[in-house]
Short mmCIF file of C-alpha atoms in Angstrom, two decimals:
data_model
loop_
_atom_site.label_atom_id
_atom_site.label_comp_id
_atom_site.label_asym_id
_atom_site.label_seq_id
_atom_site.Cartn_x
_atom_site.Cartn_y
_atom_site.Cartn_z
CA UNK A 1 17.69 -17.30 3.96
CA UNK A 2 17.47 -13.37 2.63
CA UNK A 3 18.97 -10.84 4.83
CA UNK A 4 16.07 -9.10 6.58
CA UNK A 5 17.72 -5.91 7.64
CA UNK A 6 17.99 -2.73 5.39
CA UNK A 7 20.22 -2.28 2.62
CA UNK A 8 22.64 -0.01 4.47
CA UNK A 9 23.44 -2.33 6.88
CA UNK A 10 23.56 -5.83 4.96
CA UNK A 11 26.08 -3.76 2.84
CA UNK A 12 28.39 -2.67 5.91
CA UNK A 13 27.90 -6.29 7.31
CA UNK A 14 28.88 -7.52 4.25
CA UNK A 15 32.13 -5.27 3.92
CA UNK A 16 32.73 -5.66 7.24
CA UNK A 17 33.18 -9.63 7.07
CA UNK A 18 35.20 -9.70 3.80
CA UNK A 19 37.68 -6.95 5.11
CA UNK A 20 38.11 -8.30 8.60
CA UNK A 21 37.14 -12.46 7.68
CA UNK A 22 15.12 -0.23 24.42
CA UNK A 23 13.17 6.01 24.92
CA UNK A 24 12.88 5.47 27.65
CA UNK A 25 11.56 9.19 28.50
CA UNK A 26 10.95 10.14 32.28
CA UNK A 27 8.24 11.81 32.92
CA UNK A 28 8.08 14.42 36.03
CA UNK A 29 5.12 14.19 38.09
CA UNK A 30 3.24 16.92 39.22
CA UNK A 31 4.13 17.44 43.26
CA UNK A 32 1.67 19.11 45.51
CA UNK A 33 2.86 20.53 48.84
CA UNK A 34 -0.63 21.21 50.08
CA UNK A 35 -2.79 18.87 52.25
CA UNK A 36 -5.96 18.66 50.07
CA UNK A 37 -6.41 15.35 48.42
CA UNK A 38 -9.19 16.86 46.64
CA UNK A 39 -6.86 19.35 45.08
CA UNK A 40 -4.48 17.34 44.32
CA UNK A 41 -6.62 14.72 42.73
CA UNK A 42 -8.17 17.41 40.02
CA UNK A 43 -4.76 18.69 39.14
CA UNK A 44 -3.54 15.38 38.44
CA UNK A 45 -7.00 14.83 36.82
CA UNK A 46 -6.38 18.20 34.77
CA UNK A 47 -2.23 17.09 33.76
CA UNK A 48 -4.22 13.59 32.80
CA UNK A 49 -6.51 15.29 30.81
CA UNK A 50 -3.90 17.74 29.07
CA UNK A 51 -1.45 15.21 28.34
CA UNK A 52 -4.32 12.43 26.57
CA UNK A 53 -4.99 15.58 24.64
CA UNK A 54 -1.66 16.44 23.64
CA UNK A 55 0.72 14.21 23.11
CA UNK A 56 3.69 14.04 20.23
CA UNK A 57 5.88 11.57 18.54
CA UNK A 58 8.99 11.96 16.87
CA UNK A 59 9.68 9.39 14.29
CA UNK A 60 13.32 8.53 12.96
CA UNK A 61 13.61 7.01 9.15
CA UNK A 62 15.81 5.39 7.00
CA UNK A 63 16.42 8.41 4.18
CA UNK A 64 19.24 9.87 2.61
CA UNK A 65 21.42 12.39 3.55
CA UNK A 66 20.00 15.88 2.84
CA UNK A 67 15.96 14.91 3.03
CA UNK A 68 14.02 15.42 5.89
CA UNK A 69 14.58 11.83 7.96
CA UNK A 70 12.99 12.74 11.07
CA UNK A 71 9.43 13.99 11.66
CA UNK A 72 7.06 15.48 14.05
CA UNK A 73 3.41 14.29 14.53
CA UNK A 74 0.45 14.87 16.58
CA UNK A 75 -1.39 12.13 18.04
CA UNK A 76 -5.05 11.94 19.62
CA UNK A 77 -4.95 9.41 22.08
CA UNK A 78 -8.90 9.00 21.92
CA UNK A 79 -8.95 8.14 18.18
CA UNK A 80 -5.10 6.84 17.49
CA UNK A 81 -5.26 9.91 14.71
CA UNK A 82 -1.43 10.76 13.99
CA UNK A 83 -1.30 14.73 12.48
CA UNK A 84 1.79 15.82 10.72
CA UNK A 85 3.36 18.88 12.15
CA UNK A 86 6.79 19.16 10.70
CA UNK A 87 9.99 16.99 9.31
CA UNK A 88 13.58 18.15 9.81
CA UNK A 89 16.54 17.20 7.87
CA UNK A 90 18.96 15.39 10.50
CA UNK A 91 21.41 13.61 7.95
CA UNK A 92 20.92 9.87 6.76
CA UNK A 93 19.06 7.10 8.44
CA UNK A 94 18.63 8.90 11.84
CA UNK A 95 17.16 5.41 12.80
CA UNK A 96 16.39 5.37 16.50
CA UNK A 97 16.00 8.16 18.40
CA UNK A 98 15.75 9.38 22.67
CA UNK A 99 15.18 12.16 24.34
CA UNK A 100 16.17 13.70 27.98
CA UNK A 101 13.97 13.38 30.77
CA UNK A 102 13.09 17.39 30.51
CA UNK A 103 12.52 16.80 26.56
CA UNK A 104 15.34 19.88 25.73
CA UNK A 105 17.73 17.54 23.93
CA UNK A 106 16.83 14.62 21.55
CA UNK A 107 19.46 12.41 20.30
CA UNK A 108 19.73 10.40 17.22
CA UNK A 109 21.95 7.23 15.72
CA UNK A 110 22.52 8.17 11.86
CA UNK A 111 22.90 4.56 10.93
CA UNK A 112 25.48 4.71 8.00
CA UNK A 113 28.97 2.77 7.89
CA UNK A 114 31.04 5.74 6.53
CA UNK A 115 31.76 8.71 8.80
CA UNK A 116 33.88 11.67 7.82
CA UNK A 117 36.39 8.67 6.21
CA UNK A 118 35.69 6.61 9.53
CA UNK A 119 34.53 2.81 9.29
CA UNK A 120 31.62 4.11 11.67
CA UNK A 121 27.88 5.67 11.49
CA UNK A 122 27.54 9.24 13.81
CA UNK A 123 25.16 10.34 16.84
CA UNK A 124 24.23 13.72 16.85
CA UNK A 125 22.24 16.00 19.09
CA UNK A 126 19.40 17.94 18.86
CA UNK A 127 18.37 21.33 21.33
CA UNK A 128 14.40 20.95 21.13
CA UNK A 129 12.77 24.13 20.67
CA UNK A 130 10.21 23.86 24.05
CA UNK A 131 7.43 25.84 22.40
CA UNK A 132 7.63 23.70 19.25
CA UNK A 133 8.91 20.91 19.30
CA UNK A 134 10.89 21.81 16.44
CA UNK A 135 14.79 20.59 16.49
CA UNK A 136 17.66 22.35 15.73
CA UNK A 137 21.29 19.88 15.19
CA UNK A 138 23.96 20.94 18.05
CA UNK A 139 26.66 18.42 16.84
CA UNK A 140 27.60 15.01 15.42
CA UNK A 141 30.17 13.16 16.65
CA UNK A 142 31.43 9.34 15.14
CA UNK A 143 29.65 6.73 16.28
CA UNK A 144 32.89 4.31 16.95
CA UNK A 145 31.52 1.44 14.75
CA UNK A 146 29.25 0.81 11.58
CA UNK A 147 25.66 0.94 11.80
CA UNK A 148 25.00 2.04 14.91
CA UNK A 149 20.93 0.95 15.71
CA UNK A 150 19.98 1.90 19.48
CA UNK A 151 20.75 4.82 21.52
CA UNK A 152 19.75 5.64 25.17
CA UNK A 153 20.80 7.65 28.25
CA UNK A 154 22.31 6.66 31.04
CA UNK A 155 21.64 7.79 34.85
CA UNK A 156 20.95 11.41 35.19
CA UNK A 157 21.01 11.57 31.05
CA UNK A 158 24.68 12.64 31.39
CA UNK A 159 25.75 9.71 28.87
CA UNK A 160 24.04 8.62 25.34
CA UNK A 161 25.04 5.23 25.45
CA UNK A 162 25.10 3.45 21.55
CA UNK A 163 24.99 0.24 20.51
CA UNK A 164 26.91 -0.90 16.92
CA UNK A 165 25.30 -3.36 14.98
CA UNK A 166 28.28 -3.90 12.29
CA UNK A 167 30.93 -2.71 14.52
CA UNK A 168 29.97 -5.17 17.19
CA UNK A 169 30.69 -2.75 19.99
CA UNK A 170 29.56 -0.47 22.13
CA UNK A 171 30.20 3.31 23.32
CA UNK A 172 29.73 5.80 25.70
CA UNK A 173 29.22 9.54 24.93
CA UNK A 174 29.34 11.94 27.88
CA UNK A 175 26.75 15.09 27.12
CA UNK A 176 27.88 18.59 28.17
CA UNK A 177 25.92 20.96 29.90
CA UNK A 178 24.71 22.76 26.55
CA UNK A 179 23.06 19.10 25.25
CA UNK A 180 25.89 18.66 23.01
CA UNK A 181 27.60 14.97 22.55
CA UNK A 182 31.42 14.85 23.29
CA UNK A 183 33.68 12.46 21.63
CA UNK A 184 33.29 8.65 22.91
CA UNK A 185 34.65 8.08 26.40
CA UNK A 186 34.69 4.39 26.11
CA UNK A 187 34.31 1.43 23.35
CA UNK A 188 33.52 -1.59 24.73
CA UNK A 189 34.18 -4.21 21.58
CA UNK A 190 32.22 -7.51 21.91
CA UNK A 191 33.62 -10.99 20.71
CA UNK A 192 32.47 -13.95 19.81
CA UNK A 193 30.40 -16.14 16.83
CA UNK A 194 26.93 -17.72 17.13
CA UNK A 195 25.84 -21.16 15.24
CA UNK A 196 23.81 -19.25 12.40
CA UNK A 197 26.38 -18.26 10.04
CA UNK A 198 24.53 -15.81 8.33
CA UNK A 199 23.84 -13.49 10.87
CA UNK A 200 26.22 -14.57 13.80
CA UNK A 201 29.64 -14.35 11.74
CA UNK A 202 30.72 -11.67 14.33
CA UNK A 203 29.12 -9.80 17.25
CA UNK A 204 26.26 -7.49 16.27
CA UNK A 205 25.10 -5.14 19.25
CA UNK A 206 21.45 -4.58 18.77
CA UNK A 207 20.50 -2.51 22.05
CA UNK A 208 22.01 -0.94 25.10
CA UNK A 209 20.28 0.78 28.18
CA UNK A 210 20.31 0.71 32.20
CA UNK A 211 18.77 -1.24 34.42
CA UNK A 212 15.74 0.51 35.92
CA UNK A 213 17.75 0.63 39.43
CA UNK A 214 20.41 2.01 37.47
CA UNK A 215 22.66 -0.16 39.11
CA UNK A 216 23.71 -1.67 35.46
CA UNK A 217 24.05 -1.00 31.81
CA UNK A 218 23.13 -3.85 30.02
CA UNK A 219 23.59 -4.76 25.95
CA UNK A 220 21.57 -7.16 23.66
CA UNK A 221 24.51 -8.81 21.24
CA UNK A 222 22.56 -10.80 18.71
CA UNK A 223 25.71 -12.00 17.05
CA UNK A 224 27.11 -13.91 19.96
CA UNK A 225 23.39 -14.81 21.77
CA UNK A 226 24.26 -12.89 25.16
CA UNK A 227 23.45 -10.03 27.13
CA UNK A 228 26.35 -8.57 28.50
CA UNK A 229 26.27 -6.63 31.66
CA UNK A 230 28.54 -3.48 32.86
CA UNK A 231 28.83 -0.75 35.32
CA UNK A 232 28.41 3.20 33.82
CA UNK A 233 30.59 6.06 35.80
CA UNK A 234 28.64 8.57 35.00
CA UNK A 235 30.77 11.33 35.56
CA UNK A 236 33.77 9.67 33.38
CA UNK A 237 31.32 8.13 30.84
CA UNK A 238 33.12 4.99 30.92
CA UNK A 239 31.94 1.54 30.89
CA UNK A 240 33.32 -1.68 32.97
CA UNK A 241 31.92 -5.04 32.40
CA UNK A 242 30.53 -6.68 35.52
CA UNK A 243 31.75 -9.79 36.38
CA UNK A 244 30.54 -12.19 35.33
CA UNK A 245 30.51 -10.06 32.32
CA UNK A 246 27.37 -12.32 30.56
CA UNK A 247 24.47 -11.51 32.11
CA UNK A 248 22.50 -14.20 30.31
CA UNK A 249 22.81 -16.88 27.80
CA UNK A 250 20.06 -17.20 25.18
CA UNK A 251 19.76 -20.36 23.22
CA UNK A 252 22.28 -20.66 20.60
CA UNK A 253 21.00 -19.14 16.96
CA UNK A 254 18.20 -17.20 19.29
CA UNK A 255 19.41 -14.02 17.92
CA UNK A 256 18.18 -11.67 20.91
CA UNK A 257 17.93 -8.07 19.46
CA UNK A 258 16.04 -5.77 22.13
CA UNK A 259 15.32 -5.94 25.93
CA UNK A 260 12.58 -4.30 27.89
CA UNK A 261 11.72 -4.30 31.77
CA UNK A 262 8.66 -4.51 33.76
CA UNK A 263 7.93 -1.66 35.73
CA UNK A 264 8.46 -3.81 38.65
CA UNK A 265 11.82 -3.94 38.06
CA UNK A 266 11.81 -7.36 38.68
CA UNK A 267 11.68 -8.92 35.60
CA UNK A 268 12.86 -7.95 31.82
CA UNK A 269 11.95 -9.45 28.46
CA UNK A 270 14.01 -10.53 25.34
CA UNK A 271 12.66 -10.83 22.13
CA UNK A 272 15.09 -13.21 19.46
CA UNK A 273 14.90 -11.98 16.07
CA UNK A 274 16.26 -15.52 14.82
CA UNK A 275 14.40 -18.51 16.35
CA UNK A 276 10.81 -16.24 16.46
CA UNK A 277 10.57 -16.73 20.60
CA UNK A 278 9.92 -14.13 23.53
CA UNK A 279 12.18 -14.94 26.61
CA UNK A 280 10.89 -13.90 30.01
CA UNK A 281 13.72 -13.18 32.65
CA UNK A 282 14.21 -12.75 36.11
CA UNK A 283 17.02 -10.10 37.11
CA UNK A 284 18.98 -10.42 40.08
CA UNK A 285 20.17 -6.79 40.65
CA UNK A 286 22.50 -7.60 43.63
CA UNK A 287 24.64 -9.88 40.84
CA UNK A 288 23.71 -8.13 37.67
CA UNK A 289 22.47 -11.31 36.07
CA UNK A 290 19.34 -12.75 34.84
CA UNK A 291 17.78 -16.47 34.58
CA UNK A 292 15.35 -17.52 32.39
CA UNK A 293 11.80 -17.61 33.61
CA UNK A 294 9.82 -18.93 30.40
CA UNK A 295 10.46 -18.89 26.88
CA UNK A 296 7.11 -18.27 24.05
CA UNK A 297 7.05 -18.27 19.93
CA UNK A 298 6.01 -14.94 18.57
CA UNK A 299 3.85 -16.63 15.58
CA UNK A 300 1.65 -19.08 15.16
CA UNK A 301 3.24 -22.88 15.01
CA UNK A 302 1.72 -23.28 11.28
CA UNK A 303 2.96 -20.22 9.99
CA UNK A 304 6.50 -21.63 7.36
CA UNK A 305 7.86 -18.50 6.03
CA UNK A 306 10.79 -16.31 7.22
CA UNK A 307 9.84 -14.03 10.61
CA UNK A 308 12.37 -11.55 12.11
CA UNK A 309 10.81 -10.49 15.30
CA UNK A 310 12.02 -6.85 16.19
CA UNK A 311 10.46 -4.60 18.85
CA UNK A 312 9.08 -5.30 22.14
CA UNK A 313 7.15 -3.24 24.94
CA UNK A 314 5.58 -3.64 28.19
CA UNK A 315 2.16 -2.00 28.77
CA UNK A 316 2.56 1.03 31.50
CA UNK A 317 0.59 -1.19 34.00
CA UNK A 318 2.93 -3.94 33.60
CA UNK A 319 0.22 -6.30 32.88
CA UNK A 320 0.79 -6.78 29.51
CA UNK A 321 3.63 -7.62 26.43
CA UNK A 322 3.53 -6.66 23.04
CA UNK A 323 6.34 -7.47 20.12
CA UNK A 324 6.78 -7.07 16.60
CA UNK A 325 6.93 -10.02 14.14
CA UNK A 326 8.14 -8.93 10.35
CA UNK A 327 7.25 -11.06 8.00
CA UNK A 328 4.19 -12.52 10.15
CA UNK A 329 3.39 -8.88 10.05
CA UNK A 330 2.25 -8.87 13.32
CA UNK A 331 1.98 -7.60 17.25
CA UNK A 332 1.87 -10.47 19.56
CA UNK A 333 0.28 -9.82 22.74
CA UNK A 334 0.95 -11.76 25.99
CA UNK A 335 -0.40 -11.17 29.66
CA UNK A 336 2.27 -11.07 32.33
CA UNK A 337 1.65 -12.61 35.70
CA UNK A 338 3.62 -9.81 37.96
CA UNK A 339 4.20 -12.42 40.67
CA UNK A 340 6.16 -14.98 38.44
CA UNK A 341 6.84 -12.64 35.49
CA UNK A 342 5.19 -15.57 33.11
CA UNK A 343 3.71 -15.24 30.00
CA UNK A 344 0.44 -16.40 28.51
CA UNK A 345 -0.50 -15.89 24.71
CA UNK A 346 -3.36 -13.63 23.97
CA UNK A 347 -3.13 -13.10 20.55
CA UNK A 348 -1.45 -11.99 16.99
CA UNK A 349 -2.72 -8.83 15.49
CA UNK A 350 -2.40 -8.09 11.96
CA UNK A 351 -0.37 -4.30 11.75
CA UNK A 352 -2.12 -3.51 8.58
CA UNK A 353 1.44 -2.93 7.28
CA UNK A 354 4.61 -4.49 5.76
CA UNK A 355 7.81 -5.26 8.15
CA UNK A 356 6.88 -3.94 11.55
CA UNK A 357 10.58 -2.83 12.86
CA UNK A 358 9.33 -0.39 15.74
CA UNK A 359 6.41 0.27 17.80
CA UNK A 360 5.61 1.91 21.40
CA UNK A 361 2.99 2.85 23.97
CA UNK A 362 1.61 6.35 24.42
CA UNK A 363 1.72 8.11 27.07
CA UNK A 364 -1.96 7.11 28.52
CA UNK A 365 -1.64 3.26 27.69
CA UNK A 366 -4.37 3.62 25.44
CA UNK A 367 -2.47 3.45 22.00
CA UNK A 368 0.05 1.43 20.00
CA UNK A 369 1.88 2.74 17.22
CA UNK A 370 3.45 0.61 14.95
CA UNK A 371 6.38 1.88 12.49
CA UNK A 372 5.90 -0.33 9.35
CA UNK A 373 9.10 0.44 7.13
CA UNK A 374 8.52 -1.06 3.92
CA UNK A 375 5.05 -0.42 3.07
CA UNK A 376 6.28 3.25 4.90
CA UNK A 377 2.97 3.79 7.19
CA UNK A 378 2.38 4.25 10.85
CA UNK A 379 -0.82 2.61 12.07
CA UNK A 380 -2.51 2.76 15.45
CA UNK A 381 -4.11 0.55 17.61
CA UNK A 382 -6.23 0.79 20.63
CA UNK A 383 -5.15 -1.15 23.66
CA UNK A 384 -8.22 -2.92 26.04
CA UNK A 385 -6.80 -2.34 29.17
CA UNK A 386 -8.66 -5.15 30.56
CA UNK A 387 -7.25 -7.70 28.08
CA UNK A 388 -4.52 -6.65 26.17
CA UNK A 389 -6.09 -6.80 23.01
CA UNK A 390 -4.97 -4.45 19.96
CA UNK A 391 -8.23 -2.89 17.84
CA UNK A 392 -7.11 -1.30 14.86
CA UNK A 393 -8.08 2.41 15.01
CA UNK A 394 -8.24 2.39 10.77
CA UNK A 395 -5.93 5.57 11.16
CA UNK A 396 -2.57 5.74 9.56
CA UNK A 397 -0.01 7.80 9.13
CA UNK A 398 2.28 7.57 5.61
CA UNK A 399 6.19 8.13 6.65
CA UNK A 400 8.94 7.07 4.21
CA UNK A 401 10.55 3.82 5.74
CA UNK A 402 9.67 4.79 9.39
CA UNK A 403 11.97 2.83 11.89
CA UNK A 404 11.45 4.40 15.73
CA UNK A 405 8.51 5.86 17.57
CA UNK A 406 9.12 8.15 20.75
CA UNK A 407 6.02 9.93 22.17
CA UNK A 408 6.19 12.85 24.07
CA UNK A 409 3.77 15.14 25.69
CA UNK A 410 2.83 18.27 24.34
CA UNK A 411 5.25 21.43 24.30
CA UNK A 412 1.48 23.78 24.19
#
């Protein structure tokens, strides 16, 4: 079977074995102290309006060292239009990307196996300018393992937790009070094999972020088929597995790569990169653990080539899921009952691109924007809110070997 990820990392996977052989942005509400609904009501209605009008995405690549690898762009919610405003040069394969809650800091995984002599890729951080959006580097620390593929902040954004895909590991970066990252506080190192020799030779961390109550960080290993679970101290930046220290199981040779939770809080979904499936799960936050609700396919029975699933989102209203199939070259859409947290098939949209590794939700629920790398496009989709289903706006956006979408509102 070919290797479906990029170059980079096959190549550090591959050294890697003969040497040693999901932004989440929050979003501040606007507070009124007065007792007029009616008031209230139009300045929400007015922040509604601004911010459908207004809103930005920052999109990290796959580019070499010294050209611009992440970029800027404007996006009409109404039509799914994407307008370039500007590209920076933030070192090679700044691959996925987050932001603080107040948008002043954006942080970036440079996915590379080779750091400063170190067997690792970097993070580095980025002050946001607040009338721009323009970004300016702060500092770049070593990752603590090769390829490093999902970043996200902890409680209070006072830790950029990493996961490494190659390094099979992952660490905790405490942020000072001036955005900058300081040195990793913890490396939590994952063990284990799964049945598909290929890809589960060793562990391979695909994604790390809290729980929604905070209560738990939990990581995606798609190397040893588990989600392991552990407690963040925030103010130490250190991680302690929970005990039992495997949240879930997933079948063996599933392959889960990324996790995302319903708004409810209640329930989380796991999409496996290997076996083509969506797994629906119900968390247990007094234990830290999850149990399997329902498991889907992410293609069509009769489809017989090679699919990597990568991405997956839940609509803003929790009613629907959406993930990305490369090689179907697809979005599968599913509704969600929020009483059971079950799935039912909708429908598998075409992306009007080639290898679909990212895609996410604006702000409004209105669009989808998928990050095609190889045929190095963004295209857009309107989302029926009523349904679920994806209608192709026809706009699209050309970005050398896009592989993360974060939207933002406006800094106008």
């Amino acid at each position: 079977m070919k290797h479906p990820r990029n170059p980079t990392r096959h190549n550090i996977v591959k050294a890697a074995t003969a040497g040693v052989l999901i932004l989440s942005l929050a979003l501040s509400a606007c507070n009124s102290n007065t007792p007029d609904t009616a008031a209230s009501e139009e300045t929400a209605a007015e922040t509604e309006t601004l911010n459908e009008a207004t809103a930005m995405v920052y999109i990290g690549t796959y580019a070499d060292a010294g050209k611009e690898s992440i970029f800027l762009y404007k996006l009409n919610p109404e039509s799914g239009e994407l307008t370039r405003v500007s590209g920076f040069k933030a070192g090679a394969n700044p691959s996925f990307l987050t932001l603080d809650a107040q948008r002043k800091h954006l942080y970036a995984v440079n996915e590379t196996g080779d750091y400063q002599g170190q067997k690792s890729g970097a993070v580095s951080a980025f002050s946001v300018d607040q009338q721009t959006g323009d970004l300016t580097l702060l500092n770049q620390v070593a990752s603590k393992g090769g390829a490093p593929c999902y970043i996200s902040l902890g409680e209070g954004g006072k830790t950029a937790l990493v996961a490494n895909y190659s390094g099979g590991n992952v660490a905790a970066f405490p942020i000072q009070d001036n955005g900058q990252l300081a040195g990793a506080a913890d490396v939590e190192q994952h063990k284990g094999t799964g049945p598909n020799k290929d890809r589960q030779e060793a562990p391979h961390a695909h994604y790390i972020a809290p729980s929604l109550d905070n209560k738990y960080v939990y990581s995606v290993d798609l190397g040893i088929d588990k989600i392991l679970g552990y407690r963040l101290d925030s103010g130490s930046g250190t991680l302690t597995p929970t005990e039992p220290a495997v949240a879930f199981a997933a079948a063996p040779a599933a392959g889960p790569r990324q996790m995302a939770f319903h708004p409810d809080g209640k329930y989380a979904y796991v999409i496996n990169e290997l076996n083509s499936t969506m797994t629906a799960l119900a968390y247990d936050g007094n234990n830290g653990t999850f149990a399997e609700v329902q498991t889907l396919p992410t293609i069509p029975s009769d489809y017989g080539k090679d699919n990597f699933p990568a991405a997956v989102r839940v609509s803003p209203d929790g009613k629907f899921l959406y993930g990305s199939n490369r090689g179907h070259n697809s979005i599968v859409v599913y509704g969600l009952d929020e009483n059971t947290g079950k799935m039912t098939y909708v429908e598998n949209v075409p992306t009007g691109g080639d290898w679909p590794r990212d895609m996410t939700i604006d702000l409004t629920g209105n669009v989808l924007l998928v990050a095609n790398e190889r045929s190095n496009s963004i295209t857009s989709f309107k989302i029926d809110k009523a349904t679920g289903k994806l209608t192709a706006t026809g706009h699209e956006a050309q970005v050398s070997k896009p592989v993360c979408v974060q939207v933002v509102p406006d800094f106008q």
